[in-house]
mmCIF file of C-alpha atoms and ligand atoms in Angstrom:
data_model
loop_
_atom_site.group_PDB
_atom_site.id
_atom_site.type_symbol
_atom_site.label_atom_id
_atom_site.label_comp_id
_atom_site.label_asym_id
_atom_site.label_seq_id
_atom_site.Cartn_x
_atom_site.Cartn_y
_atom_site.Cartn_z
ATOM 1 C CA MET N 6 59.324 79.347 3.013
ATOM 2 C CA ASP N 7 62.532 77.234 2.795
ATOM 3 C CA ASN N 8 65.951 78.324 4.271
ATOM 4 C CA SER N 9 68.364 75.486 2.647
ATOM 5 C CA PHE N 10 71.302 76.363 0.107
ATOM 6 C CA PRO N 11 72.789 78.995 3.032
ATOM 7 C CA GLU N 12 74.668 80.689 0.268
ATOM 8 C CA ILE N 13 71.544 81.871 -1.176
ATOM 9 C CA LYS N 14 71.265 85.336 1.462
ATOM 10 C CA THR N 15 67.824 85.964 1.056
ATOM 11 C CA PHE N 16 64.533 84.862 -0.732
ATOM 12 C CA PHE N 17 64.485 87.208 -3.864
ATOM 13 C CA GLY N 18 66.492 87.244 -6.817
ATOM 14 C CA PHE N 19 67.893 89.716 -9.861
ATOM 15 C CA GLY N 20 65.819 87.623 -12.509
ATOM 16 C CA CYS N 21 67.755 88.982 -16.379
ATOM 17 C CA MET N 22 65.454 87.854 -18.558
ATOM 18 C CA ARG N 23 64.429 91.462 -19.036
ATOM 19 C CA LEU N 24 66.753 94.002 -18.277
ATOM 20 C CA PRO N 25 66.402 98.017 -18.814
ATOM 21 C CA MET N 26 67.362 98.564 -22.316
ATOM 22 C CA ASN N 27 68.493 101.295 -24.353
ATOM 23 C CA GLY N 28 67.065 100.512 -27.751
ATOM 24 C CA SER N 29 68.194 96.939 -28.416
ATOM 25 C CA GLU N 30 71.086 97.348 -25.726
ATOM 26 C CA VAL N 31 70.864 96.550 -22.757
ATOM 27 C CA ASP N 32 71.465 100.117 -20.472
ATOM 28 C CA ILE N 33 74.395 99.035 -18.812
ATOM 29 C CA GLU N 34 74.999 102.281 -16.611
ATOM 30 C CA GLN N 35 71.275 101.631 -15.362
ATOM 31 C CA PHE N 36 71.888 98.236 -15.086
ATOM 32 C CA LYS N 37 74.786 99.444 -12.589
ATOM 33 C CA ASP N 38 73.398 100.938 -10.559
ATOM 34 C CA MET N 39 70.611 98.170 -10.038
ATOM 35 C CA ALA N 40 73.234 95.416 -9.265
ATOM 36 C CA ASP N 41 74.887 97.420 -7.134
ATOM 37 C CA TYR N 42 71.667 98.484 -5.007
ATOM 38 C CA PHE N 43 70.848 95.003 -4.623
ATOM 39 C CA ILE N 44 74.159 93.857 -3.548
ATOM 40 C CA GLU N 45 74.343 96.932 -1.238
ATOM 41 C CA ASN N 46 70.759 95.603 -0.103
ATOM 42 C CA GLY N 47 72.155 92.199 0.807
ATOM 43 C CA PHE N 48 70.942 90.056 -2.357
ATOM 44 C CA ASN N 49 73.213 88.368 -4.298
ATOM 45 C CA TYR N 50 71.448 86.072 -6.700
ATOM 46 C CA PHE N 51 71.376 86.769 -10.162
ATOM 47 C CA ASP N 52 69.611 84.449 -13.153
ATOM 48 C CA THR N 53 70.064 84.310 -16.641
ATOM 49 C CA ALA N 54 70.056 82.032 -19.940
ATOM 50 C CA HIS N 55 71.926 81.982 -23.217
ATOM 51 C CA GLY N 56 69.074 82.710 -25.041
ATOM 52 C CA TYR N 57 68.043 85.802 -22.847
ATOM 53 C CA ILE N 58 68.249 89.053 -24.919
ATOM 54 C CA ASP N 59 69.565 87.720 -27.835
ATOM 55 C CA GLY N 60 72.773 86.632 -25.858
ATOM 56 C CA LYS N 61 73.206 90.095 -24.458
ATOM 57 C CA SER N 62 71.917 88.781 -20.518
ATOM 58 C CA GLU N 63 75.057 86.825 -19.989
ATOM 59 C CA LYS N 64 77.484 89.449 -21.922
ATOM 60 C CA ALA N 65 76.125 92.520 -19.809
ATOM 61 C CA ILE N 66 76.010 90.277 -16.254
ATOM 62 C CA LYS N 67 80.112 89.901 -17.293
ATOM 63 C CA VAL N 68 80.183 94.023 -17.705
ATOM 64 C CA VAL N 69 78.070 94.433 -14.389
ATOM 65 C CA VAL N 70 78.617 91.904 -12.185
ATOM 66 C CA SER N 71 81.602 89.297 -12.994
ATOM 67 C CA ASP N 72 84.037 92.475 -13.552
ATOM 68 C CA ARG N 73 83.122 94.662 -10.817
ATOM 69 C CA TYR N 74 82.517 92.231 -7.868
ATOM 70 C CA SER N 75 84.704 89.395 -6.422
ATOM 71 C CA ARG N 76 83.337 85.832 -6.708
ATOM 72 C CA ASP N 77 81.872 85.605 -3.441
ATOM 73 C CA LYS N 78 79.519 88.937 -3.396
ATOM 74 C CA PHE N 79 77.574 86.889 -6.129
ATOM 75 C CA LEU N 80 75.359 83.583 -7.198
ATOM 76 C CA LEU N 81 74.952 83.186 -10.842
ATOM 77 C CA THR N 82 72.864 80.477 -12.517
ATOM 78 C CA ASP N 83 72.748 79.527 -16.158
ATOM 79 C CA LYS N 84 70.922 77.041 -17.936
ATOM 80 C CA LEU N 85 71.243 74.622 -20.489
ATOM 81 C CA THR N 86 68.748 75.135 -23.312
ATOM 82 C CA GLU N 87 67.523 72.914 -26.083
ATOM 83 C CA PRO N 88 68.067 74.776 -29.500
ATOM 84 C CA TYR N 89 72.166 74.994 -28.343
ATOM 85 C CA PHE N 90 72.657 71.679 -28.795
ATOM 86 C CA LYS N 91 71.958 68.562 -30.850
ATOM 87 C CA THR N 92 74.261 65.586 -29.629
ATOM 88 C CA GLU N 93 76.301 64.731 -25.804
ATOM 89 C CA GLU N 94 79.079 66.237 -27.705
ATOM 90 C CA ASP N 95 77.743 69.948 -28.297
ATOM 91 C CA ILE N 96 77.045 70.160 -24.679
ATOM 92 C CA ARG N 97 80.426 71.244 -23.128
ATOM 93 C CA PRO N 98 81.736 73.500 -25.599
ATOM 94 C CA PHE N 99 78.393 75.200 -25.092
ATOM 95 C CA PHE N 100 78.736 75.377 -21.195
ATOM 96 C CA GLN N 101 82.281 76.746 -21.547
ATOM 97 C CA SER N 102 81.267 79.324 -23.956
ATOM 98 C CA GLN N 103 78.742 80.321 -21.176
ATOM 99 C CA LEU N 104 81.324 80.814 -18.758
ATOM 100 C CA ASP N 105 82.986 82.921 -20.486
ATOM 101 C CA ALA N 106 80.441 85.292 -22.141
ATOM 102 C CA CYS N 107 79.415 85.923 -18.079
ATOM 103 C CA GLY N 108 83.021 85.728 -17.268
ATOM 104 C CA VAL N 109 83.241 83.535 -14.388
ATOM 105 C CA GLU N 110 85.094 79.666 -13.732
ATOM 106 C CA TYR N 111 81.777 77.879 -12.408
ATOM 107 C CA PHE N 112 78.184 78.532 -12.334
ATOM 108 C CA ASP N 113 76.453 78.231 -9.061
ATOM 109 C CA PHE N 114 73.694 76.885 -10.317
ATOM 110 C CA TYR N 115 73.081 75.232 -13.696
ATOM 111 C CA LEU N 116 69.543 74.145 -14.875
ATOM 112 C CA MET N 117 68.432 71.991 -17.645
ATOM 113 C CA HIS N 118 66.442 74.948 -19.201
ATOM 114 C CA ALA N 119 62.814 74.491 -19.716
ATOM 115 C CA GLN N 120 62.006 71.014 -19.043
ATOM 116 C CA ASN N 121 58.657 69.338 -20.799
ATOM 117 C CA ALA N 122 57.520 66.129 -21.892
ATOM 118 C CA GLY N 123 59.198 66.767 -25.563
ATOM 119 C CA ASN N 124 62.387 68.578 -24.789
ATOM 120 C CA PHE N 125 63.241 65.878 -21.825
ATOM 121 C CA GLU N 126 63.705 63.094 -24.255
ATOM 122 C CA HIS N 127 66.312 65.270 -25.913
ATOM 123 C CA PHE N 128 68.197 66.123 -22.537
ATOM 124 C CA LYS N 129 67.820 62.736 -21.613
ATOM 125 C CA LYS N 130 69.582 61.193 -25.155
ATOM 126 C CA CYS N 131 72.234 63.439 -25.473
ATOM 127 C CA ARG N 132 73.073 62.700 -21.444
ATOM 128 C CA ALA N 133 72.419 66.408 -20.617
ATOM 129 C CA TYR N 134 71.497 65.927 -17.563
ATOM 130 C CA GLU N 135 74.500 63.302 -17.221
ATOM 131 C CA THR N 136 77.536 65.932 -17.845
ATOM 132 C CA ALA N 137 75.893 68.408 -15.917
ATOM 133 C CA PHE N 138 76.616 65.965 -12.894
ATOM 134 C CA ASP N 139 79.952 65.523 -14.259
ATOM 135 C CA LEU N 140 80.769 69.219 -14.656
ATOM 136 C CA LYS N 141 79.800 69.533 -10.889
ATOM 137 C CA LYS N 142 82.536 66.744 -9.913
ATOM 138 C CA GLU N 143 84.832 68.737 -11.661
ATOM 139 C CA GLY N 144 83.607 72.363 -9.665
ATOM 140 C CA LYS N 145 82.254 73.600 -12.551
ATOM 141 C CA ILE N 146 79.031 73.404 -11.475
ATOM 142 C CA ARG N 147 77.696 73.914 -7.813
ATOM 143 C CA HIS N 148 74.487 72.484 -7.767
ATOM 144 C CA VAL N 149 72.696 71.278 -10.753
ATOM 145 C CA GLY N 150 68.910 71.871 -11.236
ATOM 146 C CA LEU N 151 65.821 72.302 -13.585
ATOM 147 C CA SER N 152 63.515 74.586 -14.956
ATOM 148 C CA PHE N 153 60.490 73.411 -15.943
ATOM 149 C CA HIS N 154 56.822 73.921 -18.013
ATOM 150 C CA ASP N 155 54.530 71.074 -18.215
ATOM 151 C CA SER N 156 52.525 69.157 -15.980
ATOM 152 C CA PRO N 157 52.953 67.942 -12.374
ATOM 153 C CA GLU N 158 52.963 64.442 -13.748
ATOM 154 C CA VAL N 159 55.850 65.124 -16.394
ATOM 155 C CA LEU N 160 57.622 66.962 -13.378
ATOM 156 C CA ASP N 161 57.301 63.878 -11.094
ATOM 157 C CA LYS N 162 58.776 61.719 -13.634
ATOM 158 C CA ILE N 163 61.765 63.634 -14.106
ATOM 159 C CA LEU N 164 62.356 63.649 -10.819
ATOM 160 C CA THR N 165 62.001 60.267 -10.429
ATOM 161 C CA THR N 166 64.407 59.896 -13.325
ATOM 162 C CA TYR N 167 67.232 61.720 -11.786
ATOM 163 C CA PRO N 168 66.686 62.509 -8.015
ATOM 164 C CA GLU N 169 70.160 63.480 -7.556
ATOM 165 C CA VAL N 170 68.574 67.060 -9.492
ATOM 166 C CA GLU N 171 69.000 69.706 -6.312
ATOM 167 C CA ILE N 172 66.548 72.684 -7.362
ATOM 168 C CA VAL N 173 63.609 73.061 -9.287
ATOM 169 C CA GLN N 174 62.555 76.483 -10.967
ATOM 170 C CA ILE N 175 58.621 76.941 -11.448
ATOM 171 C CA GLN N 176 56.311 79.140 -12.941
ATOM 172 C CA PHE N 177 54.316 80.223 -9.201
ATOM 173 C CA ASN N 178 51.800 82.633 -8.874
ATOM 174 C CA TYR N 179 48.558 83.691 -7.579
ATOM 175 C CA MET N 180 46.777 83.162 -11.184
ATOM 176 C CA ASP N 181 48.711 80.234 -12.051
ATOM 177 C CA TYR N 182 48.040 78.769 -8.409
ATOM 178 C CA GLU N 183 45.080 76.589 -9.942
ATOM 179 C CA ASP N 184 45.214 77.600 -13.902
ATOM 180 C CA PRO N 185 44.692 74.255 -15.710
ATOM 181 C CA GLY N 186 47.012 74.906 -17.762
ATOM 182 C CA VAL N 187 50.428 75.670 -15.559
ATOM 183 C CA GLN N 188 48.776 73.715 -12.574
ATOM 184 C CA SER N 189 51.702 76.003 -10.117
ATOM 185 C CA ARG N 190 50.556 74.524 -6.620
ATOM 186 C CA ARG N 191 50.429 70.938 -7.992
ATOM 187 C CA CYS N 192 54.085 71.516 -9.788
ATOM 188 C CA LEU N 193 55.129 73.262 -6.392
ATOM 189 C CA GLU N 194 53.386 69.657 -3.877
ATOM 190 C CA VAL N 195 55.592 67.866 -6.968
ATOM 191 C CA CYS N 196 58.819 69.598 -5.650
ATOM 192 C CA ARG N 197 57.554 69.095 -1.855
ATOM 193 C CA LYS N 198 57.065 65.059 -2.309
ATOM 194 C CA HIS N 199 60.391 64.912 -3.866
ATOM 195 C CA GLY N 200 62.255 66.996 -1.057
ATOM 196 C CA LYS N 201 63.360 69.712 -3.620
ATOM 197 C CA PRO N 202 63.610 73.509 -2.810
ATOM 198 C CA VAL N 203 61.791 75.927 -5.442
ATOM 199 C CA ILE N 204 62.755 78.739 -7.246
ATOM 200 C CA VAL N 205 59.868 81.082 -8.206
ATOM 201 C CA MET N 206 59.601 82.333 -12.550
ATOM 202 C CA GLU N 207 56.978 84.756 -13.362
ATOM 203 C CA PRO N 208 55.981 86.093 -9.885
ATOM 204 C CA VAL N 209 53.774 88.772 -11.499
ATOM 205 C CA LYS N 210 53.035 87.150 -14.402
ATOM 206 C CA GLY N 211 55.284 88.689 -17.110
ATOM 207 C CA GLY N 212 54.060 92.037 -15.651
ATOM 208 C CA ASN N 213 50.137 90.979 -16.032
ATOM 209 C CA LEU N 214 49.539 91.461 -11.954
ATOM 210 C CA VAL N 215 50.489 94.531 -12.189
ATOM 211 C CA ASN N 216 47.997 96.126 -14.120
ATOM 212 C CA ILE N 217 45.032 95.002 -12.609
ATOM 213 C CA PRO N 218 41.548 95.762 -13.145
ATOM 214 C CA GLU N 219 39.996 98.404 -11.309
ATOM 215 C CA ALA N 220 37.921 96.365 -8.788
ATOM 216 C CA ALA N 221 41.353 94.587 -8.425
ATOM 217 C CA GLN N 222 43.351 97.552 -7.696
ATOM 218 C CA LYS N 223 40.644 98.828 -5.138
ATOM 219 C CA VAL N 224 40.897 95.344 -3.111
ATOM 220 C CA PHE N 225 44.733 96.082 -2.695
ATOM 221 C CA GLU N 226 44.121 99.647 -1.900
ATOM 222 C CA ASP N 227 41.742 98.930 0.806
ATOM 223 C CA LEU N 228 44.104 97.539 2.341
ATOM 224 C CA GLY N 229 45.930 100.535 3.099
ATOM 225 C CA ASP N 230 49.242 99.694 3.391
ATOM 226 C CA GLY N 231 50.675 101.489 0.126
ATOM 227 C CA LEU N 232 52.040 98.771 -1.595
ATOM 228 C CA SER N 233 52.397 98.001 -5.015
ATOM 229 C CA ASN N 234 50.399 95.269 -6.785
ATOM 230 C CA ALA N 235 53.902 93.494 -7.529
ATOM 231 C CA SER N 236 54.504 93.598 -3.617
ATOM 232 C CA TYR N 237 51.457 91.539 -3.216
ATOM 233 C CA ALA N 238 52.753 89.366 -5.993
ATOM 234 C CA ILE N 239 56.213 88.231 -5.042
ATOM 235 C CA ARG N 240 55.024 88.278 -0.948
ATOM 236 C CA PHE N 241 52.039 85.402 -2.255
ATOM 237 C CA ALA N 242 54.885 83.527 -3.934
ATOM 238 C CA ALA N 243 57.628 83.828 -1.461
ATOM 239 C CA SER N 244 55.131 83.049 1.303
ATOM 240 C CA GLN N 245 54.712 79.616 0.691
ATOM 241 C CA GLU N 246 56.256 75.950 2.164
ATOM 242 C CA GLY N 247 59.207 75.087 0.007
ATOM 243 C CA ILE N 248 60.129 78.003 -1.928
ATOM 244 C CA ARG N 249 63.455 79.077 -1.339
ATOM 245 C CA ILE N 250 64.041 82.319 -3.763
ATOM 246 C CA VAL N 251 61.625 84.136 -6.191
ATOM 247 C CA LEU N 252 62.969 85.952 -9.132
ATOM 248 C CA SER N 253 61.844 89.115 -10.530
ATOM 249 C CA GLY N 254 62.743 90.989 -14.002
ATOM 250 C CA MET N 255 63.267 94.158 -13.346
ATOM 251 C CA SER N 256 63.188 96.603 -16.393
ATOM 252 C CA ASP N 257 64.335 100.035 -14.779
ATOM 253 C CA PHE N 258 65.879 101.326 -11.510
ATOM 254 C CA ALA N 259 62.458 102.387 -9.727
ATOM 255 C CA GLN N 260 60.827 98.356 -10.230
ATOM 256 C CA MET N 261 64.491 97.522 -8.289
ATOM 257 C CA LYS N 262 63.962 100.087 -5.354
ATOM 258 C CA ASP N 263 60.161 98.966 -4.854
ATOM 259 C CA ASN N 264 60.943 95.119 -4.550
ATOM 260 C CA VAL N 265 64.067 95.503 -2.259
ATOM 261 C CA SER N 266 61.596 97.585 0.097
ATOM 262 C CA PHE N 267 59.521 94.178 0.693
ATOM 263 C CA MET N 268 62.042 91.987 0.096
ATOM 264 C CA LYS N 269 65.204 93.617 2.350
ATOM 265 C CA ASP N 270 63.062 92.372 5.674
ATOM 266 C CA PHE N 271 61.050 89.922 4.068
ATOM 267 C CA LYS N 272 57.333 89.206 6.144
ATOM 268 C CA PRO N 273 54.833 86.215 4.708
ATOM 269 C CA LEU N 274 51.631 87.864 3.686
ATOM 270 C CA ASP N 275 49.027 88.322 6.669
ATOM 271 C CA GLU N 276 45.409 86.698 7.028
ATOM 272 C CA ARG N 277 44.555 90.581 5.711
ATOM 273 C CA GLU N 278 46.871 90.318 2.812
ATOM 274 C CA GLN N 279 46.289 86.509 1.606
ATOM 275 C CA ALA N 280 42.828 87.350 2.051
ATOM 276 C CA ALA N 281 42.942 90.436 -0.466
ATOM 277 C CA ILE N 282 44.795 88.206 -2.863
ATOM 278 C CA THR N 283 41.914 85.685 -3.002
ATOM 279 C CA LYS N 284 39.526 88.089 -3.873
ATOM 280 C CA VAL N 285 41.603 89.865 -6.452
ATOM 281 C CA THR N 286 41.922 86.099 -8.123
ATOM 282 C CA GLU N 287 37.815 85.988 -8.146
ATOM 283 C CA ILE N 288 37.935 89.144 -9.490
ATOM 284 C CA PHE N 289 40.066 88.120 -12.254
ATOM 285 C CA MET N 290 38.262 84.752 -12.742
ATOM 286 C CA GLY N 291 34.953 86.697 -12.653
ATOM 287 C CA ILE N 292 36.560 87.812 -16.425
ATOM 288 C CA ASP N 293 34.361 86.245 -19.054
ATOM 289 C CA THR N 294 36.919 83.798 -20.188
ATOM 290 C CA ILE N 295 36.863 80.436 -22.103
ATOM 291 C CA PRO N 296 36.294 77.753 -19.694
ATOM 292 C CA CYS N 297 38.832 75.331 -22.043
ATOM 293 C CA THR N 298 40.899 73.103 -19.671
ATOM 294 C CA SER N 299 43.356 72.287 -22.084
ATOM 295 C CA CYS N 300 42.616 69.087 -21.955
ATOM 296 C CA HIS N 301 43.626 68.701 -25.690
ATOM 297 C CA TYR N 302 41.142 66.337 -27.039
ATOM 298 C CA CYS N 303 39.348 68.160 -29.659
ATOM 299 C CA VAL N 304 43.547 67.934 -31.392
ATOM 300 C CA GLU N 305 43.839 64.599 -29.990
ATOM 301 C CA GLN N 306 40.853 62.512 -30.228
ATOM 302 C CA ASN N 307 40.166 64.941 -33.380
ATOM 303 C CA HIS N 308 42.378 65.919 -35.720
ATOM 304 C CA CYS N 309 41.367 69.599 -37.072
ATOM 305 C CA PRO N 310 41.746 69.225 -40.661
ATOM 306 C CA MET N 311 42.856 72.792 -40.425
ATOM 307 C CA ASN N 312 45.684 71.930 -38.081
ATOM 308 C CA ILE N 313 44.014 74.734 -35.301
ATOM 309 C CA ASP N 314 45.639 74.455 -32.055
ATOM 310 C CA ILE N 315 42.209 75.018 -30.143
ATOM 311 C CA PRO N 316 43.731 74.877 -26.748
ATOM 312 C CA GLY N 317 46.628 77.744 -27.411
ATOM 313 C CA ILE N 318 44.576 79.616 -29.181
ATOM 314 C CA PHE N 319 41.551 80.190 -26.036
ATOM 315 C CA SER N 320 44.174 80.847 -23.706
ATOM 316 C CA CYS N 321 45.662 83.319 -25.771
ATOM 317 C CA PHE N 322 42.769 84.694 -26.164
ATOM 318 C CA ASN N 323 41.587 84.424 -23.020
ATOM 319 C CA LYS N 324 44.889 86.691 -21.646
ATOM 320 C CA VAL N 325 43.894 88.956 -23.832
ATOM 321 C CA LYS N 326 40.378 89.337 -21.851
ATOM 322 C CA MET N 327 41.717 89.091 -18.460
ATOM 323 C CA TYR N 328 44.903 91.020 -18.610
ATOM 324 C CA ASN N 329 44.405 93.307 -21.671
ATOM 325 C CA ASP N 330 47.699 92.091 -22.827
ATOM 326 C CA MET N 331 47.923 92.796 -26.350
ATOM 327 C CA GLY N 332 51.190 91.248 -26.581
ATOM 328 C CA GLN N 333 49.777 88.326 -26.749
ATOM 329 C CA LYS N 334 48.979 88.633 -30.763
ATOM 330 C CA GLY N 335 52.837 88.737 -31.389
ATOM 331 C CA PHE N 336 52.755 84.731 -29.381
ATOM 332 C CA TYR N 337 49.456 84.254 -31.867
ATOM 333 C CA ASN N 338 51.364 84.777 -35.107
ATOM 334 C CA ASN N 339 54.818 83.920 -34.398
ATOM 335 C CA VAL N 340 54.109 80.404 -32.174
ATOM 336 C CA LEU N 341 50.520 79.474 -31.955
ATOM 337 C CA THR N 342 49.864 79.662 -35.971
ATOM 338 C CA SER N 343 53.418 79.321 -37.308
ATOM 339 C CA GLY N 344 54.259 77.280 -40.152
ATOM 340 C CA ASP N 345 51.747 74.311 -40.929
ATOM 341 C CA LYS N 346 49.181 75.665 -38.000
ATOM 342 C CA GLY N 347 46.218 76.755 -38.754
ATOM 343 C CA LYS N 348 44.759 80.456 -37.785
ATOM 344 C CA ALA N 349 41.712 81.064 -35.795
ATOM 345 C CA SER N 350 39.782 82.378 -39.291
ATOM 346 C CA ALA N 351 41.132 79.155 -41.092
ATOM 347 C CA CYS N 352 38.328 77.115 -39.401
ATOM 348 C CA ILE N 353 36.092 75.421 -41.890
ATOM 349 C CA GLU N 354 33.331 74.461 -39.217
ATOM 350 C CA CYS N 355 33.711 70.760 -39.427
ATOM 351 C CA GLY N 356 32.338 70.325 -35.857
ATOM 352 C CA GLY N 357 34.355 67.784 -35.449
ATOM 353 C CA CYS N 358 36.097 69.264 -32.452
ATOM 354 C CA GLU N 359 33.264 70.195 -30.722
ATOM 355 C CA GLU N 360 32.108 66.893 -30.768
ATOM 356 C CA ALA N 361 35.204 65.361 -28.875
ATOM 357 C CA CYS N 362 35.119 68.971 -26.234
ATOM 358 C CA PRO N 363 33.875 66.963 -22.637
ATOM 359 C CA GLN N 364 32.975 71.272 -21.755
ATOM 360 C CA HIS N 365 31.002 71.377 -25.179
ATOM 361 C CA LEU N 366 32.362 74.574 -26.224
ATOM 362 C CA GLU N 367 31.096 76.174 -29.036
ATOM 363 C CA ILE N 368 34.211 75.762 -30.361
ATOM 364 C CA ARG N 369 33.601 77.390 -34.036
ATOM 365 C CA ALA N 370 31.726 80.589 -32.568
ATOM 366 C CA LEU N 371 34.643 80.779 -29.957
ATOM 367 C CA LEU N 372 37.337 80.948 -32.953
ATOM 368 C CA LYS N 373 35.244 83.454 -34.825
ATOM 369 C CA GLU N 374 35.749 85.421 -31.887
ATOM 370 C CA ALA N 375 38.965 84.817 -31.007
ATOM 371 C CA ALA N 376 40.032 85.918 -34.717
ATOM 372 C CA GLU N 377 38.622 89.386 -34.387
ATOM 373 C CA VAL N 378 40.610 90.358 -31.979
ATOM 374 C CA LEU N 379 43.773 88.339 -32.457
ATOM 375 C CA GLU N 380 44.041 89.009 -36.320
ATOM 376 C CA SER N 381 42.433 92.488 -36.113
HETATM 377 S S1 LIG T 15 35.316 73.151 -36.849
HETATM 378 FE FE1 LIG T 15 36.729 74.348 -37.223
HETATM 379 S S2 LIG T 15 38.625 74.378 -35.434
HETATM 380 FE FE2 LIG T 15 36.829 72.135 -35.099
HETATM 381 S S3 LIG T 15 37.876 70.412 -36.611
HETATM 382 FE FE3 LIG T 15 36.743 71.219 -37.674
HETATM 383 S S4 LIG T 15 38.441 72.904 -38.772
HETATM 384 FE FE4 LIG T 15 39.016 73.021 -37.036
HETATM 385 S S1 LIG T 16 38.323 69.492 -25.927
HETATM 386 FE FE1 LIG T 16 37.115 72.032 -25.294
HETATM 387 S S2 LIG T 16 37.947 71.974 -23.550
HETATM 388 FE FE2 LIG T 16 39.682 70.291 -24.127
HETATM 389 S S3 LIG T 16 40.709 71.574 -24.951
HETATM 390 FE FE3 LIG T 16 40.025 71.314 -26.556
HETATM 391 S S4 LIG T 16 38.544 73.256 -26.369
HETATM 392 FE FE4 LIG T 16 39.282 73.276 -24.396
#
């Protein structure tokens, strides 16, 4: 754990990417109850971004938090996201529109959003970081940070380029700890090397660590503590050295109450609990998944004539296998196979990808299996 930024009162933050909903609108009354309970119990950190719930998250924060609490009672984080600026000149008007939407005069933290190797070049070209540092000098931002989705090497490069960055938000949970795609542990090590406190996002992996396999459920139940599956996942993240705050997106009051119950007087995992998490991780890892390491050789060394995102499809199919997460079908249709990208079923079995695969995977057969599930 990390005790920097004393204005952040605890190790637990309210992630407002998911909020209670009434159809397509935020359930403001329930959000008010949740925010009140959160603040009454000594918490103060709220996180949003313009894209969350199509801009409705920022507006709901104004109604529920900024209009009802004095500014010293809460900390608010917002983010600069790539699709909302094409040039340097677009950044300040967009930033002002975010302050207005949230009903505040400054953000406590402002993050360069979802940084990766590709969009970092755009942020650099548009002087996004420099603009944020200027806004900090003007008092409109208290601290500049970034949120991140790429390899530890890319994170190291960004933090070396911009040592002024004060805090980093990464995806971190017990299943992504050693995941070859996410590499949570190594990203945390890069943050430690650069002396940057860490904000954790997705501690329960988008809810996937709540509904866990029966055998894994039994491991937690055998602890006899009566704690929720979410509690072990969130406390796993908060127990790591260098973590400053763990965000949780909550979609109803019951989830808020549960989270507050174990984060109010936060205690790091003890040895028994840590051992249980290791066992649960092993149970997940024992599920028959495709051992693709996301090295991308199959698509980079061999250009698939059908432009099939093989590692992306395998990762998506693995999530369905491990977490029974059928929501992955939407990601498959809308992202992995959008535009000119081929579906798994489009494979013409030329075999070029298999020659390039260092794991010797039977890619053609595996794509057929994936197509049966993801295209049904
Ligand atoms: S075998 Fe299928 S997936 Fe592999 S390169 Fe050929 S068309 Fe692409
Ligand atoms: S080459 Fe093999 S291991 Fe590497 S991304 Fe492609 S399928 Fe996965």
